[in-house]
Amino acid sequence: EAQVTQNPRYLITVTGKKLTVTCSQNMNHEYMSWYRQDPGLGLRQIYYSMNVEVTDKGDVPEGYKVSRKEKRNFPLILESPSPNQTSLYFCASRLGDRYEQYFGPGTRLTVT
Amino acid sequence: QKEVEQDPGPLSVPEGAIVSLNCTYSNSAFQYFMWYRQYSRKGPELLMYTYSSGNKEDGRFTAQVDKSSKYISLFIRDSQPSDSATYLCAMGMDTGRRALTFGSGTRLQVQP
């Protein structure tokens, strides 16, 4: 089954404790990205990757890091999480020359 | 002013009703338009995709784009309780990044 998977689905952590949210897709998509979803603000892009070893900032990159060492994986790293990063996070992917993006199930992160 | 405006609802309709969901936007460079459906605790699921102006129909769903008015619509015919979800419009420009700008979503409830 073609899908984007994320882990963990739920995470509660404390300020400053480094964490990583994993994302994997099995569709051989070149493009992957991370979004956060907040009430009233919709989905906002954090980082994206056009292909392996090619990453760039989206609209709200502050406080986040990413890496793309393999085509299928695109982890999101919060090196020093803060309460304002409490949000619902989605990973998405698409074929390089297409417009439609496919989303994972989401990771609900709470930073206390 | 947000680039994409979407009435948050909730919109409550009886089963079998025709539903009209709308978004307005300000950036005339947007060329492709999508509708995503998001069930509670799930990731957004691509519903409809349209490039430039015009109509597109898929079963009970019809997407319309009016670029002259910067207005897009999604119509749902014979609405069902299973259509109860949040509907997100998304749009993007024909650039290398092809990032999507999302509306904040309209919550739809179809009453049986």
GROMACS .gro file of C-alpha atoms in nm:
model
  224
    1GLU     CA    1   0.000   0.000   0.000
    2ALA     CA    2   0.132   0.342  -0.103
    3GLN     CA    3   0.169   0.551   0.207
    4VAL     CA    4   0.355   0.806   0.416
    5THR     CA    5   0.424   0.693   0.771
    6GLN     CA    6   0.526   0.900   1.073
    7ASN     CA    7   0.647   0.806   1.419
    8PRO     CA    8   0.564   0.866   1.690
    9ARG     CA    9   0.198   0.960   1.649
   10TYR     CA   10   0.183   1.129   1.989
   11LEU     CA   11   0.467   1.279   2.188
   12ILE     CA   12   0.479   1.476   2.512
   13THR     CA   13   0.815   1.619   2.606
   14VAL     CA   14   0.976   1.895   2.810
   15THR     CA   15   1.141   2.216   2.701
   16GLY     CA   16   1.494   2.165   2.571
   17LYS     CA   17   1.489   1.787   2.531
   18LYS     CA   18   1.597   1.700   2.177
   19LEU     CA   19   1.357   1.491   1.975
   20THR     CA   20   1.322   1.344   1.628
   21VAL     CA   21   1.004   1.268   1.437
   22THR     CA   22   1.056   1.016   1.161
   23CYS     CA   23   0.887   1.018   0.820
   24SER     CA   24   0.906   0.750   0.555
   25GLN     CA   25   0.736   0.705   0.218
   26ASN     CA   26   0.722   0.399  -0.007
   27MET     CA   27   0.621   0.571  -0.331
   28ASN     CA   28   0.971   0.660  -0.454
   29HIS     CA   29   0.879   1.029  -0.438
   30GLU     CA   30   1.157   1.281  -0.487
   31TYR     CA   31   0.991   1.564  -0.299
   32MET     CA   32   0.918   1.550   0.074
   33SER     CA   33   0.816   1.819   0.318
   34TRP     CA   34   0.711   1.891   0.674
   35TYR     CA   35   0.413   2.101   0.781
   36ARG     CA   36   0.272   2.212   1.109
   37GLN     CA   37  -0.100   2.264   1.159
   38ASP     CA   38  -0.230   2.510   1.414
   39PRO     CA   39  -0.591   2.622   1.475
   40GLY     CA   40  -0.688   2.914   1.255
   41LEU     CA   41  -0.354   2.909   1.072
   42GLY     CA   42  -0.393   2.608   0.849
   43LEU     CA   43  -0.095   2.407   0.733
   44ARG     CA   44   0.237   2.587   0.712
   45GLN     CA   45   0.547   2.443   0.554
   46ILE     CA   46   0.853   2.403   0.778
   47TYR     CA   47   1.114   2.246   0.548
   48TYR     CA   48   1.113   2.066   0.219
   49SER     CA   49   1.348   1.846   0.019
   50MET     CA   50   1.357   1.823  -0.359
   51ASN     CA   51   1.572   1.508  -0.348
   52VAL     CA   52   1.843   1.329  -0.151
   53GLU     CA   53   2.084   1.572   0.017
   54VAL     CA   54   1.879   1.872  -0.111
   55THR     CA   55   1.681   2.053   0.159
   56ASP     CA   56   1.554   2.407   0.201
   57LYS     CA   57   1.353   2.623   0.437
   58GLY     CA   58   0.980   2.661   0.409
   59ASP     CA   59   0.772   2.935   0.566
   60VAL     CA   60   0.831   2.861   0.937
   61PRO     CA   61   1.175   2.690   0.973
   62GLU     CA   62   1.295   2.847   1.299
   63GLY     CA   63   1.373   2.587   1.566
   64TYR     CA   64   1.370   2.290   1.328
   65LYS     CA   65   1.625   2.085   1.136
   66VAL     CA   66   1.588   1.818   0.871
   67SER     CA   67   1.807   1.577   0.681
   68ARG     CA   68   1.757   1.371   0.366
   69LYS     CA   69   2.016   1.097   0.348
   70GLU     CA   70   1.787   0.844   0.180
   71LYS     CA   71   1.509   0.901  -0.068
   72ARG     CA   72   1.242   0.737   0.144
   73ASN     CA   73   1.319   0.907   0.480
   74PHE     CA   74   1.291   1.268   0.591
   75PRO     CA   75   1.324   1.310   0.969
   76LEU     CA   76   1.230   1.631   1.151
   77ILE     CA   77   1.460   1.729   1.437
   78LEU     CA   78   1.383   1.966   1.721
   79GLU     CA   79   1.713   2.020   1.900
   80SER     CA   80   1.573   2.234   2.181
   81PRO     CA   81   1.194   2.221   2.173
   82SER     CA   82   0.993   2.508   2.320
   83PRO     CA   83   0.624   2.530   2.412
   84ASN     CA   84   0.546   2.733   2.097
   85GLN     CA   85   0.635   2.423   1.896
   86THR     CA   86   0.338   2.241   2.042
   87SER     CA   87   0.146   2.155   1.730
   88LEU     CA   88   0.024   1.886   1.491
   89TYR     CA   89   0.295   1.791   1.243
   90PHE     CA   90   0.250   1.634   0.903
   91CYS     CA   91   0.498   1.489   0.661
   92ALA     CA   92   0.408   1.490   0.292
   93SER     CA   93   0.556   1.367  -0.033
   94ARG     CA   94   0.498   1.394  -0.407
   95LEU     CA   95   0.655   1.295  -0.736
   96GLY     CA   96   0.907   1.553  -0.850
   97ASP     CA   97   0.710   1.689  -1.145
   98ARG     CA   98   0.364   1.669  -0.992
   99TYR     CA   99   0.168   1.915  -0.782
  100GLU     CA  100  -0.038   1.688  -0.559
  101GLN     CA  101   0.109   1.608  -0.219
  102TYR     CA  102   0.026   1.303  -0.008
  103PHE     CA  103   0.023   1.335   0.367
  104GLY     CA  104   0.113   1.112   0.657
  105PRO     CA  105  -0.121   1.054   0.955
  106GLY     CA  106   0.030   1.328   1.171
  107THR     CA  107   0.230   1.358   1.493
  108ARG     CA  108   0.076   1.547   1.782
  109LEU     CA  109   0.357   1.707   1.981
  110THR     CA  110   0.316   1.873   2.320
  111VAL     CA  111   0.610   2.060   2.473
  112THR     CA  112   0.568   2.153   2.840
  113GLN     CA  113  -0.463   3.969   0.522
  114LYS     CA  114  -0.411   3.599   0.463
  115GLU     CA  115  -0.325   3.484   0.112
  116VAL     CA  116  -0.603   3.227   0.126
  117GLU     CA  117  -0.927   3.285   0.315
  118GLN     CA  118  -1.164   3.007   0.409
  119ASP     CA  119  -1.472   3.022   0.631
  120PRO     CA  120  -1.398   2.797   0.931
  121GLY     CA  121  -1.760   2.692   0.984
  122PRO     CA  122  -1.881   2.467   1.125
  123LEU     CA  123  -2.125   2.409   0.844
  124SER     CA  124  -2.409   2.177   0.942
  125VAL     CA  125  -2.638   2.030   0.675
  126PRO     CA  126  -2.891   1.746   0.658
  127GLU     CA  127  -2.807   1.426   0.476
  128GLY     CA  128  -2.873   1.456   0.103
  129ALA     CA  129  -2.811   1.831   0.087
  130ILE     CA  130  -2.586   2.000  -0.165
  131VAL     CA  131  -2.285   2.148   0.009
  132SER     CA  132  -2.086   2.445  -0.120
  133LEU     CA  133  -1.742   2.511   0.023
  134ASN     CA  134  -1.541   2.814  -0.086
  135CYS     CA  135  -1.205   2.983  -0.070
  136THR     CA  136  -1.087   3.321  -0.186
  137TYR     CA  137  -0.728   3.413  -0.252
  138SER     CA  138  -0.524   3.722  -0.322
  139ASN     CA  139  -0.222   3.596  -0.518
  140SER     CA  140  -0.300   3.600  -0.889
  141ALA     CA  141   0.008   3.382  -0.954
  142PHE     CA  142  -0.163   3.073  -0.814
  143GLN     CA  143  -0.209   2.826  -1.097
  144TYR     CA  144  -0.311   2.498  -0.941
  145PHE     CA  145  -0.582   2.434  -0.689
  146MET     CA  146  -0.667   2.143  -0.466
  147TRP     CA  147  -0.916   2.031  -0.210
  148TYR     CA  148  -0.816   1.807   0.075
  149ARG     CA  149  -1.044   1.627   0.317
  150GLN     CA  150  -0.924   1.574   0.672
  151TYR     CA  151  -1.102   1.345   0.913
  152SER     CA  152  -1.047   1.391   1.283
  153ARG     CA  153  -0.705   1.262   1.397
  154LYS     CA  154  -0.603   1.186   1.036
  155GLY     CA  155  -0.380   1.344   0.775
  156PRO     CA  156  -0.525   1.548   0.485
  157GLU     CA  157  -0.639   1.333   0.195
  158LEU     CA  158  -0.632   1.470  -0.160
  159LEU     CA  159  -0.986   1.498  -0.294
  160MET     CA  160  -0.972   1.711  -0.607
  161TYR     CA  161  -0.702   1.878  -0.814
  162THR     CA  162  -0.750   2.143  -1.083
  163TYR     CA  163  -0.497   2.326  -1.292
  164SER     CA  164  -0.593   2.683  -1.389
  165SER     CA  165  -0.958   2.778  -1.438
  166GLY     CA  166  -1.258   2.561  -1.503
  167ASN     CA  167  -1.459   2.278  -1.354
  168LYS     CA  168  -1.373   1.923  -1.262
  169GLU     CA  169  -1.617   1.654  -1.158
  170ASP     CA  170  -1.550   1.330  -0.974
  171GLY     CA  171  -1.855   1.138  -0.861
  172ARG     CA  172  -2.047   1.351  -0.611
  173PHE     CA  173  -1.773   1.615  -0.600
  174THR     CA  174  -1.728   1.912  -0.833
  175ALA     CA  175  -1.444   2.162  -0.808
  176GLN     CA  176  -1.469   2.504  -0.971
  177VAL     CA  177  -1.199   2.764  -1.019
  178ASP     CA  178  -1.272   3.123  -1.118
  179LYS     CA  179  -0.934   3.290  -1.153
  180SER     CA  180  -1.085   3.623  -1.260
  181SER     CA  181  -1.260   3.645  -0.922
  182LYS     CA  182  -0.985   3.462  -0.730
  183TYR     CA  183  -1.248   3.224  -0.599
  184ILE     CA  184  -1.262   2.846  -0.582
  185SER     CA  185  -1.545   2.618  -0.479
  186LEU     CA  186  -1.609   2.256  -0.393
  187PHE     CA  187  -1.961   2.121  -0.433
  188ILE     CA  188  -2.073   1.798  -0.273
  189ARG     CA  189  -2.396   1.649  -0.403
  190ASP     CA  190  -2.615   1.411  -0.204
  191SER     CA  191  -2.403   1.468   0.107
  192GLN     CA  192  -2.356   1.175   0.343
  193PRO     CA  193  -2.268   1.154   0.713
  194SER     CA  194  -1.935   1.005   0.601
  195ASP     CA  195  -1.859   1.341   0.435
  196SER     CA  196  -1.835   1.499   0.781
  197ALA     CA  197  -1.479   1.626   0.798
  198THR     CA  198  -1.270   1.939   0.764
  199TYR     CA  199  -1.215   2.049   0.405
  200LEU     CA  200  -0.896   2.235   0.322
  201CYS     CA  201  -0.836   2.428   0.005
  202ALA     CA  202  -0.478   2.453  -0.116
  203MET     CA  203  -0.316   2.633  -0.404
  204GLY     CA  204   0.026   2.689  -0.550
  205MET     CA  205   0.236   2.862  -0.812
  206ASP     CA  206   0.413   2.702  -1.103
  207THR     CA  207   0.763   2.742  -0.955
  208GLY     CA  208   1.035   2.491  -0.872
  209ARG     CA  209   0.942   2.471  -0.505
  210ARG     CA  210   0.572   2.421  -0.585
  211ALA     CA  211   0.481   2.489  -0.224
  212LEU     CA  212   0.117   2.477  -0.132
  213THR     CA  213  -0.062   2.758   0.052
  214PHE     CA  214  -0.351   2.623   0.255
  215GLY     CA  215  -0.673   2.770   0.379
  216SER     CA  216  -0.744   2.714   0.746
  217GLY     CA  217  -1.021   2.465   0.669
  218THR     CA  218  -1.401   2.446   0.688
  219ARG     CA  219  -1.553   2.194   0.926
  220LEU     CA  220  -1.854   2.018   0.771
  221GLN     CA  221  -2.110   1.818   0.965
  222VAL     CA  222  -2.370   1.616   0.773
  223GLN     CA  223  -2.657   1.523   1.000
  224PRO     CA  224  -2.827   1.184   0.935
   0.00000   0.00000   0.00000
